[in-house]
mmCIF file of C-alpha atoms in Angstrom:
data_model
loop_
_atom_site.group_PDB
_atom_site.id
_atom_site.type_symbol
_atom_site.label_atom_id
_atom_site.label_comp_id
_atom_site.label_asym_id
_atom_site.label_seq_id
_atom_site.Cartn_x
_atom_site.Cartn_y
_atom_site.Cartn_z
ATOM 1 C CA UNK A 1 62.183 129.403 143.421
ATOM 2 C CA UNK A 2 65.088 131.866 142.263
ATOM 3 C CA UNK A 3 68.341 132.306 144.395
ATOM 4 C CA UNK A 4 69.563 135.088 142.060
ATOM 5 C CA UNK A 5 70.167 138.325 143.916
ATOM 6 C CA UNK A 6 70.299 136.517 147.224
ATOM 7 C CA UNK A 7 72.831 135.046 149.870
ATOM 8 C CA UNK A 8 72.994 131.414 149.733
ATOM 9 C CA UNK A 9 73.800 129.208 152.483
ATOM 10 C CA UNK A 10 75.207 125.841 151.734
ATOM 11 C CA UNK A 11 77.604 123.574 152.745
ATOM 12 C CA UNK A 12 81.959 124.243 152.195
ATOM 13 C CA UNK A 13 85.041 123.033 153.614
ATOM 14 C CA UNK A 14 87.001 125.689 155.460
ATOM 15 C CA UNK A 15 90.330 125.332 156.539
ATOM 16 C CA UNK A 16 90.594 127.419 159.674
ATOM 17 C CA UNK A 17 94.200 127.246 160.080
ATOM 18 C CA UNK A 18 97.205 125.229 159.206
ATOM 19 C CA UNK A 19 97.958 121.709 159.274
ATOM 20 C CA UNK A 20 94.292 121.006 160.610
ATOM 21 C CA UNK A 21 91.416 118.733 159.091
ATOM 22 C CA UNK A 22 89.207 120.619 156.896
ATOM 23 C CA UNK A 23 85.810 121.445 158.499
ATOM 24 C CA UNK A 24 82.476 121.014 156.649
ATOM 25 C CA UNK A 25 80.431 124.250 158.085
ATOM 26 C CA UNK A 26 77.562 125.885 156.451
ATOM 27 C CA UNK A 27 78.517 129.189 155.045
ATOM 28 C CA UNK A 28 77.103 132.565 153.544
ATOM 29 C CA UNK A 29 78.095 133.043 149.729
ATOM 30 C CA UNK A 30 76.858 136.805 148.856
ATOM 31 C CA UNK A 31 75.328 137.381 145.540
ATOM 32 C CA UNK A 32 77.797 138.401 142.606
ATOM 33 C CA UNK A 33 78.491 141.984 142.266
ATOM 34 C CA UNK A 34 79.342 143.798 138.848
ATOM 35 C CA UNK A 35 81.319 141.607 136.470
ATOM 36 C CA UNK A 36 81.341 138.692 138.595
ATOM 37 C CA UNK A 37 79.435 135.105 138.360
ATOM 38 C CA UNK A 38 78.199 133.026 141.297
ATOM 39 C CA UNK A 39 78.474 129.010 140.080
ATOM 40 C CA UNK A 40 77.373 125.913 141.460
ATOM 41 C CA UNK A 41 80.315 123.675 141.897
ATOM 42 C CA UNK A 42 79.496 120.182 140.338
ATOM 43 C CA UNK A 43 82.689 118.470 140.783
ATOM 44 C CA UNK A 44 86.111 119.155 142.150
ATOM 45 C CA UNK A 45 89.466 117.805 142.162
ATOM 46 C CA UNK A 46 91.999 117.595 144.712
ATOM 47 C CA UNK A 47 95.492 118.935 143.600
ATOM 48 C CA UNK A 48 98.699 119.072 146.022
ATOM 49 C CA UNK A 49 98.729 122.632 145.374
ATOM 50 C CA UNK A 50 95.272 122.793 147.963
ATOM 51 C CA UNK A 51 97.396 120.578 150.184
ATOM 52 C CA UNK A 52 100.612 123.301 149.904
ATOM 53 C CA UNK A 53 98.461 126.147 151.029
ATOM 54 C CA UNK A 54 97.388 123.973 154.141
ATOM 55 C CA UNK A 55 101.098 122.632 155.077
ATOM 56 C CA UNK A 56 102.810 126.419 154.311
ATOM 57 C CA UNK A 57 104.328 126.039 151.195
ATOM 58 C CA UNK A 58 102.496 127.976 149.652
ATOM 59 C CA UNK A 59 101.257 131.283 151.813
ATOM 60 C CA UNK A 60 97.620 132.246 151.975
ATOM 61 C CA UNK A 61 95.529 133.854 154.797
ATOM 62 C CA UNK A 62 93.576 131.704 157.092
ATOM 63 C CA UNK A 63 90.882 131.107 157.435
ATOM 64 C CA UNK A 64 90.199 130.377 153.757
ATOM 65 C CA UNK A 65 87.930 127.997 151.506
ATOM 66 C CA UNK A 66 90.645 126.035 148.990
ATOM 67 C CA UNK A 67 89.812 124.556 145.352
ATOM 68 C CA UNK A 68 90.790 125.674 142.438
ATOM 69 C CA UNK A 69 89.965 122.469 139.775
ATOM 70 C CA UNK A 70 86.604 122.231 139.219
ATOM 71 C CA UNK A 71 83.430 122.458 137.060
ATOM 72 C CA UNK A 72 80.281 123.823 137.585
ATOM 73 C CA UNK A 73 76.955 125.654 136.523
ATOM 74 C CA UNK A 74 76.231 128.895 136.612
ATOM 75 C CA UNK A 75 73.690 130.042 138.986
ATOM 76 C CA UNK A 76 73.382 133.808 138.628
ATOM 77 C CA UNK A 77 75.328 136.521 137.350
ATOM 78 C CA UNK A 78 76.267 140.159 138.229
ATOM 79 C CA UNK A 79 75.436 143.296 136.699
ATOM 80 C CA UNK A 80 77.670 144.175 133.815
ATOM 81 C CA UNK A 81 77.926 140.118 132.647
ATOM 82 C CA UNK A 82 77.070 139.800 129.170
ATOM 83 C CA UNK A 83 79.046 136.281 128.072
ATOM 84 C CA UNK A 84 77.419 134.351 130.567
ATOM 85 C CA UNK A 85 73.877 133.212 131.547
ATOM 86 C CA UNK A 86 72.274 130.828 134.173
ATOM 87 C CA UNK A 87 72.851 127.378 133.379
ATOM 88 C CA UNK A 88 75.921 127.797 131.135
ATOM 89 C CA UNK A 89 78.629 124.731 131.997
ATOM 90 C CA UNK A 90 81.488 126.377 133.217
ATOM 91 C CA UNK A 91 84.931 125.795 134.785
ATOM 92 C CA UNK A 92 86.522 128.499 136.956
ATOM 93 C CA UNK A 93 90.007 129.689 135.782
ATOM 94 C CA UNK A 94 92.668 130.332 138.731
ATOM 95 C CA UNK A 95 95.087 132.254 136.095
ATOM 96 C CA UNK A 96 92.441 134.684 134.580
ATOM 97 C CA UNK A 97 92.505 136.442 131.403
ATOM 98 C CA UNK A 98 91.598 140.157 131.720
ATOM 99 C CA UNK A 99 91.947 140.775 128.407
ATOM 100 C CA UNK A 100 93.356 144.397 128.645
ATOM 101 C CA UNK A 101 97.099 143.769 130.267
ATOM 102 C CA UNK A 102 100.388 143.076 128.471
ATOM 103 C CA UNK A 103 100.150 139.662 129.066
ATOM 104 C CA UNK A 104 96.682 139.268 128.203
ATOM 105 C CA UNK A 105 97.249 141.641 124.884
ATOM 106 C CA UNK A 106 100.543 139.440 123.670
ATOM 107 C CA UNK A 107 101.540 136.139 122.344
ATOM 108 C CA UNK A 108 104.317 135.397 125.036
ATOM 109 C CA UNK A 109 102.755 135.212 128.343
ATOM 110 C CA UNK A 110 99.352 133.780 129.597
ATOM 111 C CA UNK A 111 100.277 134.839 133.493
ATOM 112 C CA UNK A 112 97.816 137.713 133.438
ATOM 113 C CA UNK A 113 97.834 140.498 135.580
ATOM 114 C CA UNK A 114 94.997 140.011 137.739
ATOM 115 C CA UNK A 115 96.201 136.538 139.211
ATOM 116 C CA UNK A 116 96.106 136.012 142.913
ATOM 117 C CA UNK A 117 99.010 133.636 142.375
ATOM 118 C CA UNK A 118 101.943 136.341 143.602
ATOM 119 C CA UNK A 119 99.744 138.341 145.302
ATOM 120 C CA UNK A 120 98.196 135.451 147.528
ATOM 121 C CA UNK A 121 95.686 138.364 148.676
ATOM 122 C CA UNK A 122 92.935 135.788 149.057
ATOM 123 C CA UNK A 123 90.192 138.457 148.224
ATOM 124 C CA UNK A 124 88.333 139.370 145.069
ATOM 125 C CA UNK A 125 89.519 141.935 142.882
ATOM 126 C CA UNK A 126 87.748 144.556 144.478
ATOM 127 C CA UNK A 127 89.418 143.885 147.670
ATOM 128 C CA UNK A 128 86.936 141.987 149.331
ATOM 129 C CA UNK A 129 85.133 138.662 150.017
ATOM 130 C CA UNK A 130 81.943 136.739 149.368
ATOM 131 C CA UNK A 131 82.034 134.346 151.913
ATOM 132 C CA UNK A 132 80.957 134.408 155.338
ATOM 133 C CA UNK A 133 80.858 131.450 158.219
ATOM 134 C CA UNK A 134 79.912 132.095 161.996
ATOM 135 C CA UNK A 135 80.086 135.590 161.325
ATOM 136 C CA UNK A 136 83.817 135.516 160.015
ATOM 137 C CA UNK A 137 84.874 136.698 156.567
ATOM 138 C CA UNK A 138 86.523 133.628 155.049
ATOM 139 C CA UNK A 139 89.222 134.133 152.070
ATOM 140 C CA UNK A 140 88.899 132.947 148.526
ATOM 141 C CA UNK A 141 91.919 130.812 146.903
ATOM 142 C CA UNK A 142 93.004 131.937 143.338
ATOM 143 C CA UNK A 143 90.154 133.841 142.689
ATOM 144 C CA UNK A 144 88.600 130.565 142.504
ATOM 145 C CA UNK A 145 87.515 128.592 145.713
ATOM 146 C CA UNK A 146 85.516 125.129 144.358
ATOM 147 C CA UNK A 147 85.925 123.380 147.859
ATOM 148 C CA UNK A 148 81.779 124.803 148.524
ATOM 149 C CA UNK A 149 78.582 124.217 146.888
ATOM 150 C CA UNK A 150 78.654 127.694 145.544
ATOM 151 C CA UNK A 151 81.150 130.469 144.673
ATOM 152 C CA UNK A 152 81.924 133.490 143.053
ATOM 153 C CA UNK A 153 84.207 134.234 140.831
ATOM 154 C CA UNK A 154 84.647 137.142 138.295
ATOM 155 C CA UNK A 155 84.144 137.147 134.683
ATOM 156 C CA UNK A 156 87.594 137.120 133.292
ATOM 157 C CA UNK A 157 87.994 133.945 135.987
ATOM 158 C CA UNK A 158 85.631 131.445 134.388
ATOM 159 C CA UNK A 159 85.652 129.715 130.883
ATOM 160 C CA UNK A 160 82.404 128.592 129.259
ATOM 161 C CA UNK A 161 82.511 124.933 127.982
ATOM 162 C CA UNK A 162 80.406 122.760 125.813
ATOM 163 C CA UNK A 163 77.140 122.063 127.390
ATOM 164 C CA UNK A 164 77.570 118.149 126.794
ATOM 165 C CA UNK A 165 80.807 117.836 128.726
ATOM 166 C CA UNK A 166 80.833 115.776 131.769
ATOM 167 C CA UNK A 167 81.682 117.579 134.505
ATOM 168 C CA UNK A 168 83.038 115.177 136.455
ATOM 169 C CA UNK A 169 85.942 114.517 134.440
ATOM 170 C CA UNK A 170 86.413 118.196 132.685
ATOM 171 C CA UNK A 171 87.134 119.880 135.756
ATOM 172 C CA UNK A 172 90.768 118.722 135.440
ATOM 173 C CA UNK A 173 91.190 120.684 132.939
ATOM 174 C CA UNK A 174 91.034 123.814 135.421
ATOM 175 C CA UNK A 175 94.326 122.960 137.013
ATOM 176 C CA UNK A 176 96.003 119.593 137.034
ATOM 177 C CA UNK A 177 95.616 118.185 133.104
ATOM 178 C CA UNK A 178 95.894 121.440 130.980
ATOM 179 C CA UNK A 179 99.108 122.326 133.478
ATOM 180 C CA UNK A 180 101.404 118.845 132.740
ATOM 181 C CA UNK A 181 99.668 118.607 129.203
ATOM 182 C CA UNK A 182 100.304 122.460 128.064
ATOM 183 C CA UNK A 183 104.110 122.386 129.648
ATOM 184 C CA UNK A 184 105.035 120.168 126.824
ATOM 185 C CA UNK A 185 103.464 121.210 124.043
ATOM 186 C CA UNK A 186 103.024 124.795 124.797
ATOM 187 C CA UNK A 187 105.938 126.003 127.405
ATOM 188 C CA UNK A 188 108.419 123.018 125.867
ATOM 189 C CA UNK A 189 107.151 122.576 122.601
ATOM 190 C CA UNK A 190 108.160 119.295 122.119
ATOM 191 C CA UNK A 191 108.753 117.861 118.979
ATOM 192 C CA UNK A 192 108.266 114.693 117.316
ATOM 193 C CA UNK A 193 111.362 112.435 117.345
ATOM 194 C CA UNK A 194 112.666 114.032 120.918
ATOM 195 C CA UNK A 195 113.505 112.395 123.903
ATOM 196 C CA UNK A 196 111.696 113.778 127.218
ATOM 197 C CA UNK A 197 112.293 113.230 131.076
ATOM 198 C CA UNK A 198 109.374 113.770 133.449
ATOM 199 C CA UNK A 199 109.869 113.629 137.426
ATOM 200 C CA UNK A 200 107.636 112.993 139.011
ATOM 201 C CA UNK A 201 104.075 111.158 138.582
ATOM 202 C CA UNK A 202 101.094 112.623 139.775
ATOM 203 C CA UNK A 203 98.362 113.885 137.626
ATOM 204 C CA UNK A 204 100.470 116.406 136.480
ATOM 205 C CA UNK A 205 103.468 114.232 135.466
ATOM 206 C CA UNK A 206 100.887 111.649 133.936
ATOM 207 C CA UNK A 207 99.485 115.039 131.664
ATOM 208 C CA UNK A 208 103.154 115.966 130.442
ATOM 209 C CA UNK A 209 103.721 112.368 129.848
ATOM 210 C CA UNK A 210 100.084 112.602 127.372
ATOM 211 C CA UNK A 211 101.583 115.728 125.855
ATOM 212 C CA UNK A 212 105.040 114.660 125.198
ATOM 213 C CA UNK A 213 103.141 111.647 123.013
ATOM 214 C CA UNK A 214 100.407 113.570 121.509
ATOM 215 C CA UNK A 215 103.333 116.081 120.415
ATOM 216 C CA UNK A 216 105.343 112.929 118.763
ATOM 217 C CA UNK A 217 108.266 112.320 121.567
ATOM 218 C CA UNK A 218 109.840 109.271 120.431
ATOM 219 C CA UNK A 219 111.168 108.487 123.898
ATOM 220 C CA UNK A 220 109.845 109.483 127.379
ATOM 221 C CA UNK A 221 111.362 108.590 130.624
ATOM 222 C CA UNK A 222 109.204 108.933 133.316
ATOM 223 C CA UNK A 223 111.274 109.140 136.962
ATOM 224 C CA UNK A 224 109.353 108.280 140.168
ATOM 225 C CA UNK A 225 110.616 107.208 143.568
ATOM 226 C CA UNK A 226 107.322 105.273 143.906
ATOM 227 C CA UNK A 227 107.362 102.237 141.488
ATOM 228 C CA UNK A 228 103.645 101.813 141.604
ATOM 229 C CA UNK A 229 103.293 104.767 139.358
ATOM 230 C CA UNK A 230 105.134 103.217 136.494
ATOM 231 C CA UNK A 231 102.369 101.240 135.439
ATOM 232 C CA UNK A 232 100.237 103.759 134.877
ATOM 233 C CA UNK A 233 103.132 105.877 133.075
ATOM 234 C CA UNK A 234 103.684 102.938 130.694
ATOM 235 C CA UNK A 235 99.860 103.180 129.774
ATOM 236 C CA UNK A 236 99.791 106.559 128.901
ATOM 237 C CA UNK A 237 102.922 106.633 126.824
ATOM 238 C CA UNK A 238 106.186 106.496 128.496
ATOM 239 C CA UNK A 239 108.647 104.159 127.027
ATOM 240 C CA UNK A 240 111.083 103.986 130.083
ATOM 241 C CA UNK A 241 110.457 104.049 134.231
ATOM 242 C CA UNK A 242 113.323 104.698 136.147
ATOM 243 C CA UNK A 243 113.435 104.807 139.980
ATOM 244 C CA UNK A 244 116.365 106.944 141.344
ATOM 245 C CA UNK A 245 116.404 104.527 144.454
ATOM 246 C CA UNK A 246 117.631 101.820 142.215
ATOM 247 C CA UNK A 247 121.247 103.170 141.527
ATOM 248 C CA UNK A 248 124.089 104.459 143.585
ATOM 249 C CA UNK A 249 125.177 107.287 141.072
ATOM 250 C CA UNK A 250 123.170 110.421 140.661
ATOM 251 C CA UNK A 251 119.833 110.164 138.496
ATOM 252 C CA UNK A 252 120.805 112.468 136.025
ATOM 253 C CA UNK A 253 123.909 110.501 135.263
ATOM 254 C CA UNK A 254 121.660 107.581 134.638
ATOM 255 C CA UNK A 255 119.345 109.575 131.997
ATOM 256 C CA UNK A 256 122.394 111.012 130.537
ATOM 257 C CA UNK A 257 123.700 107.063 130.211
ATOM 258 C CA UNK A 258 120.304 105.748 128.929
ATOM 259 C CA UNK A 259 120.393 109.147 126.148
ATOM 260 C CA UNK A 260 123.871 109.515 124.910
ATOM 261 C CA UNK A 261 123.450 113.313 125.785
ATOM 262 C CA UNK A 262 120.980 113.475 127.671
ATOM 263 C CA UNK A 263 117.584 114.168 127.130
ATOM 264 C CA UNK A 264 116.067 116.980 125.157
ATOM 265 C CA UNK A 265 113.259 118.286 127.060
ATOM 266 C CA UNK A 266 112.907 117.732 131.091
ATOM 267 C CA UNK A 267 109.877 118.396 133.337
ATOM 268 C CA UNK A 268 110.412 118.704 136.874
ATOM 269 C CA UNK A 269 106.676 117.943 137.923
ATOM 270 C CA UNK A 270 107.216 117.793 141.643
ATOM 271 C CA UNK A 271 108.316 120.707 143.476
ATOM 272 C CA UNK A 272 111.840 120.064 144.897
ATOM 273 C CA UNK A 273 114.829 121.887 144.466
ATOM 274 C CA UNK A 274 117.187 118.705 144.406
ATOM 275 C CA UNK A 275 114.965 117.105 141.757
ATOM 276 C CA UNK A 276 114.866 120.555 139.953
ATOM 277 C CA UNK A 277 118.717 121.196 139.288
ATOM 278 C CA UNK A 278 118.591 116.958 138.458
ATOM 279 C CA UNK A 279 115.871 117.702 135.822
ATOM 280 C CA UNK A 280 118.445 120.792 134.454
ATOM 281 C CA UNK A 281 121.610 119.043 134.553
ATOM 282 C CA UNK A 282 120.048 115.580 132.590
ATOM 283 C CA UNK A 283 119.056 117.975 129.695
ATOM 284 C CA UNK A 284 121.188 118.045 126.534
ATOM 285 C CA UNK A 285 124.057 120.660 127.182
ATOM 286 C CA UNK A 286 123.305 122.833 124.336
ATOM 287 C CA UNK A 287 120.280 122.777 123.435
ATOM 288 C CA UNK A 288 118.745 120.793 126.006
ATOM 289 C CA UNK A 289 115.428 122.799 127.580
ATOM 290 C CA UNK A 290 114.164 121.902 131.513
ATOM 291 C CA UNK A 291 110.619 122.759 132.536
ATOM 292 C CA UNK A 292 109.963 123.686 135.880
ATOM 293 C CA UNK A 293 105.930 122.776 136.707
ATOM 294 C CA UNK A 294 105.979 121.835 140.262
ATOM 295 C CA UNK A 295 104.993 124.666 142.500
ATOM 296 C CA UNK A 296 108.372 125.041 143.925
ATOM 297 C CA UNK A 297 108.075 125.611 148.085
ATOM 298 C CA UNK A 298 108.221 129.057 149.665
ATOM 299 C CA UNK A 299 111.989 130.003 151.105
ATOM 300 C CA UNK A 300 113.689 127.504 149.080
ATOM 301 C CA UNK A 301 116.673 128.769 147.295
ATOM 302 C CA UNK A 302 118.437 126.755 144.580
ATOM 303 C CA UNK A 303 122.507 126.307 144.290
ATOM 304 C CA UNK A 304 123.814 125.211 140.870
ATOM 305 C CA UNK A 305 126.738 125.518 138.582
ATOM 306 C CA UNK A 306 126.247 127.990 136.026
ATOM 307 C CA UNK A 307 128.135 126.215 133.736
ATOM 308 C CA UNK A 308 125.110 124.216 133.277
ATOM 309 C CA UNK A 309 123.317 127.266 131.449
ATOM 310 C CA UNK A 310 126.687 128.725 130.087
ATOM 311 C CA UNK A 311 126.791 125.769 127.663
ATOM 312 C CA UNK A 312 123.648 126.801 126.340
ATOM 313 C CA UNK A 313 120.400 124.897 128.088
ATOM 314 C CA UNK A 314 117.509 127.150 128.869
ATOM 315 C CA UNK A 315 115.294 126.693 132.286
ATOM 316 C CA UNK A 316 111.878 127.630 132.205
ATOM 317 C CA UNK A 317 108.868 127.783 134.361
ATOM 318 C CA UNK A 318 105.321 127.361 133.454
ATOM 319 C CA UNK A 319 102.230 128.556 135.042
ATOM 320 C CA UNK A 320 98.942 126.695 133.894
ATOM 321 C CA UNK A 321 100.624 124.885 130.544
ATOM 322 C CA UNK A 322 101.504 128.512 129.388
ATOM 323 C CA UNK A 323 97.862 128.241 127.621
ATOM 324 C CA UNK A 324 95.839 131.070 127.844
ATOM 325 C CA UNK A 325 92.962 130.455 130.039
ATOM 326 C CA UNK A 326 89.718 131.785 128.687
ATOM 327 C CA UNK A 327 90.678 131.563 125.302
ATOM 328 C CA UNK A 328 92.151 127.734 125.993
ATOM 329 C CA UNK A 329 90.327 125.820 127.809
ATOM 330 C CA UNK A 330 87.005 125.848 125.871
ATOM 331 C CA UNK A 331 89.373 124.510 123.311
ATOM 332 C CA UNK A 332 90.775 121.562 125.605
ATOM 333 C CA UNK A 333 87.157 120.543 126.361
ATOM 334 C CA UNK A 334 86.292 119.892 122.861
ATOM 335 C CA UNK A 335 89.437 118.522 122.124
ATOM 336 C CA UNK A 336 88.255 115.985 125.341
ATOM 337 C CA UNK A 337 85.163 115.377 123.504
ATOM 338 C CA UNK A 338 87.154 114.896 120.580
ATOM 339 C CA UNK A 339 88.738 112.049 121.843
ATOM 340 C CA UNK A 340 92.055 113.425 121.344
ATOM 341 C CA UNK A 341 93.497 112.704 124.732
ATOM 342 C CA UNK A 342 91.750 110.635 127.842
ATOM 343 C CA UNK A 343 91.228 111.595 131.323
ATOM 344 C CA UNK A 344 89.906 108.867 132.670
ATOM 345 C CA UNK A 345 93.332 106.899 133.835
ATOM 346 C CA UNK A 346 94.256 110.161 135.843
ATOM 347 C CA UNK A 347 90.982 110.158 138.085
ATOM 348 C CA UNK A 348 91.731 107.261 140.560
ATOM 349 C CA UNK A 349 88.909 107.979 142.975
ATOM 350 C CA UNK A 350 85.340 109.678 143.279
ATOM 351 C CA UNK A 351 84.393 110.455 146.499
ATOM 352 C CA UNK A 352 81.364 112.523 148.123
ATOM 353 C CA UNK A 353 82.394 115.844 149.040
ATOM 354 C CA UNK A 354 81.978 115.477 152.194
ATOM 355 C CA UNK A 355 84.892 112.910 152.228
ATOM 356 C CA UNK A 356 87.398 115.783 151.612
ATOM 357 C CA UNK A 357 89.625 114.626 154.411
ATOM 358 C CA UNK A 358 89.897 111.216 153.139
ATOM 359 C CA UNK A 359 90.539 112.478 149.624
ATOM 360 C CA UNK A 360 93.773 114.319 151.020
ATOM 361 C CA UNK A 361 94.941 111.632 152.796
ATOM 362 C CA UNK A 362 94.472 109.088 150.060
ATOM 363 C CA UNK A 363 97.184 112.448 148.010
ATOM 364 C CA UNK A 364 99.917 112.567 150.972
ATOM 365 C CA UNK A 365 99.949 108.819 151.264
ATOM 366 C CA UNK A 366 100.229 108.198 147.457
ATOM 367 C CA UNK A 367 97.280 106.371 147.306
ATOM 368 C CA UNK A 368 96.028 107.852 144.432
ATOM 369 C CA UNK A 369 96.739 110.382 141.022
ATOM 370 C CA UNK A 370 93.164 112.277 141.211
ATOM 371 C CA UNK A 371 90.361 112.359 143.557
ATOM 372 C CA UNK A 372 87.646 114.162 142.520
ATOM 373 C CA UNK A 373 84.856 115.326 144.892
ATOM 374 C CA UNK A 374 81.300 115.132 143.886
ATOM 375 C CA UNK A 375 78.206 117.624 145.116
#
């Protein structure tokens, strides 16, 4: 029996208000409107950015269905959709690619104007929602909302991928892996023989390490206050591991001493202002490049000595690893299928979707790298 054109009732994890557990509810998912796609989510990863909404560090409207790193299968398409059909394997894109704005048309950027990251409106591009629960409208998250059995996305915010791809692995290409890997390859453009420092060894930080290694970096220094993270960092390519707690002096001084002049490239993959300035200070004073990969906490400001930049350093940001989403995600999936990089070491836990609260506890206690929820 086809569900196309009909409202689907299914399970979803609804966040009714901040700092509360997820509530597994029955929600109604409206059919896709013109240029929209309804997707059956098969696997979704738990990302720190989802938790940032719960804590208020990333401001979004409640009630909301979170989740933005996922893979699934097209259930039905709205009017005017020609590039997707039911049964296609897809990855939703929290950074869309409309193909029409300046960012999409140019070669320099990847942050499509149609993104909901800055806006934080929590609605579809037409200003409405496709989710209701107990008679209430539920907000979308970054145009994706993947903590649900079915979701609706705009056709500019979904990529068709290889039909043979294992969805429980490639879901990470929807956010965490691509964000870190691209920060090294696309944003920093790490060169062979260079030295790198990576602050923060969660799923994204480890993906930065994978990117630095693929780029041919000769030295990759992993930095974290949790030494339990070091074994996996080394497995994925880190040459040195440093715990700032083991030193009296500031971490940037430790890294400058280790490297002589500082690193060529540094990456802040935590989202803390103190580590952002440390990452800037530890890179080479004239041509060093420091990339902010972590989502910065709302309403925090940085104070730093502008002399750090005057001597020539570059300080950059990176969203979704600088990849143009619709173009790049299918290629990254193909690269995974061709064994150019691994994803398995990043996935430490696989849980049924109903155990979402346990998955977030694993993240908050530092026990997991990536937990993938299966439907």
